[in-house]
Short mmCIF file of C-alpha atoms in Angstrom, two decimals:
data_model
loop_
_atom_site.label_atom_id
_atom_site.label_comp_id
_atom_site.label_asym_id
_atom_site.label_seq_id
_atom_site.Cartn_x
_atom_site.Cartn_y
_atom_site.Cartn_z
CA UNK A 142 69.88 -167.92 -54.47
CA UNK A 143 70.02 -171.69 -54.58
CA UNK A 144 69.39 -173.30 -58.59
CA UNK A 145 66.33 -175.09 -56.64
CA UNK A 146 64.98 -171.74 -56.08
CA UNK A 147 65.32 -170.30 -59.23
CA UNK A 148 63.90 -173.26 -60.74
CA UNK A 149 60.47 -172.51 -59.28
CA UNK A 150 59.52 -176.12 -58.16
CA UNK A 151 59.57 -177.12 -54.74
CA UNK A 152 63.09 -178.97 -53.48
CA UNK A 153 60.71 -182.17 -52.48
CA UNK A 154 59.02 -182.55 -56.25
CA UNK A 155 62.67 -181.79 -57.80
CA UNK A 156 63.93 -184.86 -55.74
CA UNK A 157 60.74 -186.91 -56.72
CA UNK A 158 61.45 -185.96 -60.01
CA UNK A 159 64.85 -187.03 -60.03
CA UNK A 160 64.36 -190.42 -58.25
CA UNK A 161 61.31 -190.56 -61.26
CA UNK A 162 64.18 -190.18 -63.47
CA UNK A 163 66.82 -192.67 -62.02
CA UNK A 164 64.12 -195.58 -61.86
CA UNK A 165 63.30 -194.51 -65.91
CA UNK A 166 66.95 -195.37 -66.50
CA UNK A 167 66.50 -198.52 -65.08
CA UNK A 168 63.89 -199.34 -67.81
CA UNK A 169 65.88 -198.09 -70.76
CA UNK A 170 68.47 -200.40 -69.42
CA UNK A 171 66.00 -203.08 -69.36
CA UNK A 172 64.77 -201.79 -73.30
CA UNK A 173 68.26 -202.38 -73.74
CA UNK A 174 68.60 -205.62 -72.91
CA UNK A 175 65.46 -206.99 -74.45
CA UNK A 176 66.46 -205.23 -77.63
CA UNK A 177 70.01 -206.60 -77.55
CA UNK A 178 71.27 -203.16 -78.37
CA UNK A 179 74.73 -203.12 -76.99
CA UNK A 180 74.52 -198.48 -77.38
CA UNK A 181 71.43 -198.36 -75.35
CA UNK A 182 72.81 -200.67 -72.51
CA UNK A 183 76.11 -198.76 -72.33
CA UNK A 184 74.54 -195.54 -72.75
CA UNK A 185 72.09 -195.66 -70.22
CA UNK A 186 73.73 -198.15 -67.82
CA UNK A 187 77.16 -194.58 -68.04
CA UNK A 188 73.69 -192.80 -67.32
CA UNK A 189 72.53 -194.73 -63.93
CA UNK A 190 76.25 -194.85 -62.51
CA UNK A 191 76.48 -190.99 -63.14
CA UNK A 192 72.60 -190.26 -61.17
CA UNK A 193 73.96 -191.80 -58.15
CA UNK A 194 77.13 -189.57 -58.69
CA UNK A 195 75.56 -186.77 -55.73
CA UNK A 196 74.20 -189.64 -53.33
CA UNK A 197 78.06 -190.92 -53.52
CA UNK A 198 79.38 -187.64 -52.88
CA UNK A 199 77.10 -187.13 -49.64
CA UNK A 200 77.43 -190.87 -48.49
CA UNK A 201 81.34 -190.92 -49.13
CA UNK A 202 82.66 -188.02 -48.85
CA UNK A 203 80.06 -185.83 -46.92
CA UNK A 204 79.18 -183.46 -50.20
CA UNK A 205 75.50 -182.64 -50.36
CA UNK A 206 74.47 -181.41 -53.42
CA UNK A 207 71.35 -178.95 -53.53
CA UNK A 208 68.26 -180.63 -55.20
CA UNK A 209 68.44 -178.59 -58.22
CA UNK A 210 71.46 -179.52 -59.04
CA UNK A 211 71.38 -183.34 -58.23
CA UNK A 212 68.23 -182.57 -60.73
CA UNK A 213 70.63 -181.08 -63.40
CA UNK A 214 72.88 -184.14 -63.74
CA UNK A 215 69.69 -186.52 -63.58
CA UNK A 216 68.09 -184.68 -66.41
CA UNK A 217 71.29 -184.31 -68.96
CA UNK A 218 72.18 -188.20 -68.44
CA UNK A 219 68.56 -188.99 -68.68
CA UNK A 220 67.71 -187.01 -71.94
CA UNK A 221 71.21 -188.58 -73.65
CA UNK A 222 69.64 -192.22 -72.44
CA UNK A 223 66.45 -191.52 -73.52
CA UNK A 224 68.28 -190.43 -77.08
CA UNK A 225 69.51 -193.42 -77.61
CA UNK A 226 66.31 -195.48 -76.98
CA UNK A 227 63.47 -193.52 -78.90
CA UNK A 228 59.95 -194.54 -79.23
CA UNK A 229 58.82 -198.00 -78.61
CA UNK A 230 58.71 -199.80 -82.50
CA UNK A 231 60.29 -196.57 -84.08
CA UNK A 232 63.32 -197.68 -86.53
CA UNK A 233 65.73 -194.82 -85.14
CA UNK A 234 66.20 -192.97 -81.91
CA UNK A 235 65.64 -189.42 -81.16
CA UNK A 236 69.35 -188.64 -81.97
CA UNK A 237 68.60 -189.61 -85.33
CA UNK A 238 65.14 -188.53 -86.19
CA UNK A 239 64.91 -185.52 -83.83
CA UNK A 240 68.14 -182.80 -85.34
CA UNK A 241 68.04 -180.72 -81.90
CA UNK A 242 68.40 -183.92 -80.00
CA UNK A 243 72.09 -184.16 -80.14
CA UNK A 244 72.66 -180.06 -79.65
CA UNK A 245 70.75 -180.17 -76.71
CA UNK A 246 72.33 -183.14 -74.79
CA UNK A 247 75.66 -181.63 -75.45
CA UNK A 248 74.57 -178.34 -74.13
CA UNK A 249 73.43 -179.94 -71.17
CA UNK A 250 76.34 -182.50 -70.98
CA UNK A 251 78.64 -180.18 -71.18
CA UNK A 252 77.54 -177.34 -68.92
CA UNK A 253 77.72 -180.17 -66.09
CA UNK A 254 81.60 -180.41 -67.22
CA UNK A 255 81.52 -176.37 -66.89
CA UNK A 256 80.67 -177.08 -63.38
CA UNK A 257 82.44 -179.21 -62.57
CA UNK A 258 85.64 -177.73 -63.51
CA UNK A 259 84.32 -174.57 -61.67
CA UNK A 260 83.36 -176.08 -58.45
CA UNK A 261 86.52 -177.93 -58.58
CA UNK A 262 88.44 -174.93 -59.59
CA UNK A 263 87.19 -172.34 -56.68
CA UNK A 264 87.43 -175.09 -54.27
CA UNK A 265 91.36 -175.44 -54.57
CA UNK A 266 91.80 -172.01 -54.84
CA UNK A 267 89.99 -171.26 -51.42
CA UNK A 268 91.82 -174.02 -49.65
CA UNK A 269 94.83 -173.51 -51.03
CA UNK A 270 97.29 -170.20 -50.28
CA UNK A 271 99.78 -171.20 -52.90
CA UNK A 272 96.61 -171.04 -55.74
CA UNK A 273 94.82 -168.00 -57.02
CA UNK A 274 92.93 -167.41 -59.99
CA UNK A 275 91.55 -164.22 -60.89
CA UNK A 276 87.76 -163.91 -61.74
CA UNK A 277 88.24 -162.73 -65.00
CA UNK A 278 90.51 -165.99 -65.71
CA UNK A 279 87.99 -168.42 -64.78
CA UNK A 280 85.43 -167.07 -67.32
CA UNK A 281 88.61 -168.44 -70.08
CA UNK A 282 89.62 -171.32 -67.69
CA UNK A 283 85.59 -172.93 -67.60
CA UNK A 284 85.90 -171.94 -71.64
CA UNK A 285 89.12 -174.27 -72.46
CA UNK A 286 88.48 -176.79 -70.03
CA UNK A 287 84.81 -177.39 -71.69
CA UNK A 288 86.44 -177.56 -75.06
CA UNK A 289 89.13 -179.64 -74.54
CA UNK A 290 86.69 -181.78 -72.90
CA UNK A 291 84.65 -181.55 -76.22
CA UNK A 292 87.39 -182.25 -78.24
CA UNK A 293 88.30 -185.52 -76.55
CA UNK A 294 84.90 -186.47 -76.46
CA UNK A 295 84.54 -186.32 -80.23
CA UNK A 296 87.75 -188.23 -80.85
CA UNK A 297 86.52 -190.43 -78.71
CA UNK A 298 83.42 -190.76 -80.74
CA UNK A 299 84.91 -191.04 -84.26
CA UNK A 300 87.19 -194.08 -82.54
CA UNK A 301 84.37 -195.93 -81.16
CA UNK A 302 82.50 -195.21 -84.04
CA UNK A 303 85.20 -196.03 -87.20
CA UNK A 304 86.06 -199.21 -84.34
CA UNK A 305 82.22 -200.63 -84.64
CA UNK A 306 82.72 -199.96 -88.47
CA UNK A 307 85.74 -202.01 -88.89
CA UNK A 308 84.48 -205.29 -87.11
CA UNK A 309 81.03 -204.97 -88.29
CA UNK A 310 78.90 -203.94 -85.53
CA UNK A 311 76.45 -201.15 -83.82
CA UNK A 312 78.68 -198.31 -83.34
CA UNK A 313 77.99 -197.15 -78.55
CA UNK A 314 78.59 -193.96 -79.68
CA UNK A 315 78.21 -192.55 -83.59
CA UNK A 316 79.67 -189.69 -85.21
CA UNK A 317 78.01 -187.73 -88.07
CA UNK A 318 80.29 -185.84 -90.04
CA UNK A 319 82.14 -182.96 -89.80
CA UNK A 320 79.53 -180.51 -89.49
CA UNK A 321 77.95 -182.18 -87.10
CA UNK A 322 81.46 -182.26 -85.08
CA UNK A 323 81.53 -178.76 -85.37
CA UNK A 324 77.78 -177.82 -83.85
CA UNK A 325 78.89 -180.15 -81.22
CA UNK A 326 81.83 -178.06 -79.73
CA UNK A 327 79.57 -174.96 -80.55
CA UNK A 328 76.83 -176.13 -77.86
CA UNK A 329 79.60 -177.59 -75.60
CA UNK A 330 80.44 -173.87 -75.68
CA UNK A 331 77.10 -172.65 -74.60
CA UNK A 332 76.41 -174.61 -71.81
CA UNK A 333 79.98 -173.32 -70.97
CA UNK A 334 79.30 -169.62 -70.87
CA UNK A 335 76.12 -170.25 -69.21
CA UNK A 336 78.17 -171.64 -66.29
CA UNK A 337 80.81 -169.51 -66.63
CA UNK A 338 78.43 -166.28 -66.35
CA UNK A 339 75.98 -167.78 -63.53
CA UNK A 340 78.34 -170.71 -61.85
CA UNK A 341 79.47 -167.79 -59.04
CA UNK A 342 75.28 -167.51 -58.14
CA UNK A 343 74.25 -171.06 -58.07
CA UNK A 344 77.54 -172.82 -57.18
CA UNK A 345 78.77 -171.06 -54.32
CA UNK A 346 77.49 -173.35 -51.53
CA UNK A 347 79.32 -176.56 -53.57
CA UNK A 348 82.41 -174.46 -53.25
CA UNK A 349 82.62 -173.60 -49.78
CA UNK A 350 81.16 -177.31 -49.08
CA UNK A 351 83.91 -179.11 -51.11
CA UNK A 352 86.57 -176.54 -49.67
CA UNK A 353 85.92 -176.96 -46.11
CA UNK A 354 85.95 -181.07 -46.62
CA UNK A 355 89.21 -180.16 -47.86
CA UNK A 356 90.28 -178.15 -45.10
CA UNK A 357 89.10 -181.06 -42.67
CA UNK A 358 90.74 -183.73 -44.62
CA UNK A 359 94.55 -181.58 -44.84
CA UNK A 360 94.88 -181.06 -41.27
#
């Protein structure tokens, strides 16, 4: 079963919903730059290159990605924009007023990572003879790949953030602590295992998609 299925909404409203999305990220951008917030114009402008991510992939290199999941990736960049803007005259975003924000855009965030790696993954190991992972591996492989992910992410985060600090100005990306570091890599590990248990069910067409173009392009 496709994810478009199993979402229960029709593959036309998921792609409305998506392009609904994509031109709401245009108007954050546009918040942005009336606000002169530097973190809401990065953030959301990272956010608009990665929703045209799938309509590359099918232009370019002949990739279509079912609506669901095109809907995914929309959603989890759109959520982390809409995090950094908040409500119109509000003095902090939703990342800062709302605690669940920040645990849910990682989950999100980094079960597209999960999938990624997966799709990615499978696709080499079907193409190529010399590469074979067993299933039971790639249940541990989608695990450390998500986490090392995670981990660069956060130093990432604490560099940008101590960076902003030192020269005096609004920090792109902000770091909370320790704890907070912590709950981080624990939801980057849930949206892991959620790919890692159901990636085989929804990403299968991906994988033999990605692994035929690579077939094509070797010979």
């Amino acid at each position: 079963m496709k994810l478009r299925d199993r979402i229960g909404v029709s593959a036309s409203a998921q792609r409305r919903l998506t392009r609904l999305m994509q031109l709401s990220l245009i108007g954050m951008l546009f918040i942005g730059i009336e606000r002169g917030s530097t973190g809401i114009i990065v953030n959301t402008g990272i956010g608009l290159l990665v929703a045209q991510l799938p309509a590359v992939l099918e232009r370019d290199y002949e990739i279509p990605l079912d609506a669901g999941l095109t809907l995914w990736i929309t959603g989890a960049v759109w959520l982390h924009a809409l995090g950094t803007v908040g409500l119109p005259g509000a003095e902090a975003n939703f990342y800062a007023t709302i605690w669940w924000w920040d645990h849910l855009t990682h989950a999100l965030s980094s079960s597209i990572v999960a999938a990624a790696g997966y799709t990615t993954v499978r696709s080499l190991d079907q193409h190529s003879d010399g590469i074979h992972i067993p299933p039971r591996f790639m249940f541990v492989f989608i695990l450390l790949f998500v986490l090392a992910f995670g981990v660069l992410w956060e130093v990432i985060e604490f560099g940008v953030s101590t960076a902003a600090a030192s020269v005096g100005s609004a920090p792109v990306l902000t770091q909370y602590g320790l704890g907070d570091t912590m709950l981080d890599l624990v939801f980057d590990t849930i949206g892991a295992v959620v790919v890692a248990v159901w990636g085989t069910a929804y990403l299968t067409d991906v994988v033999g998609i990605l692994s035929e173009t690579l077939d094509t392009r070797s010979t």
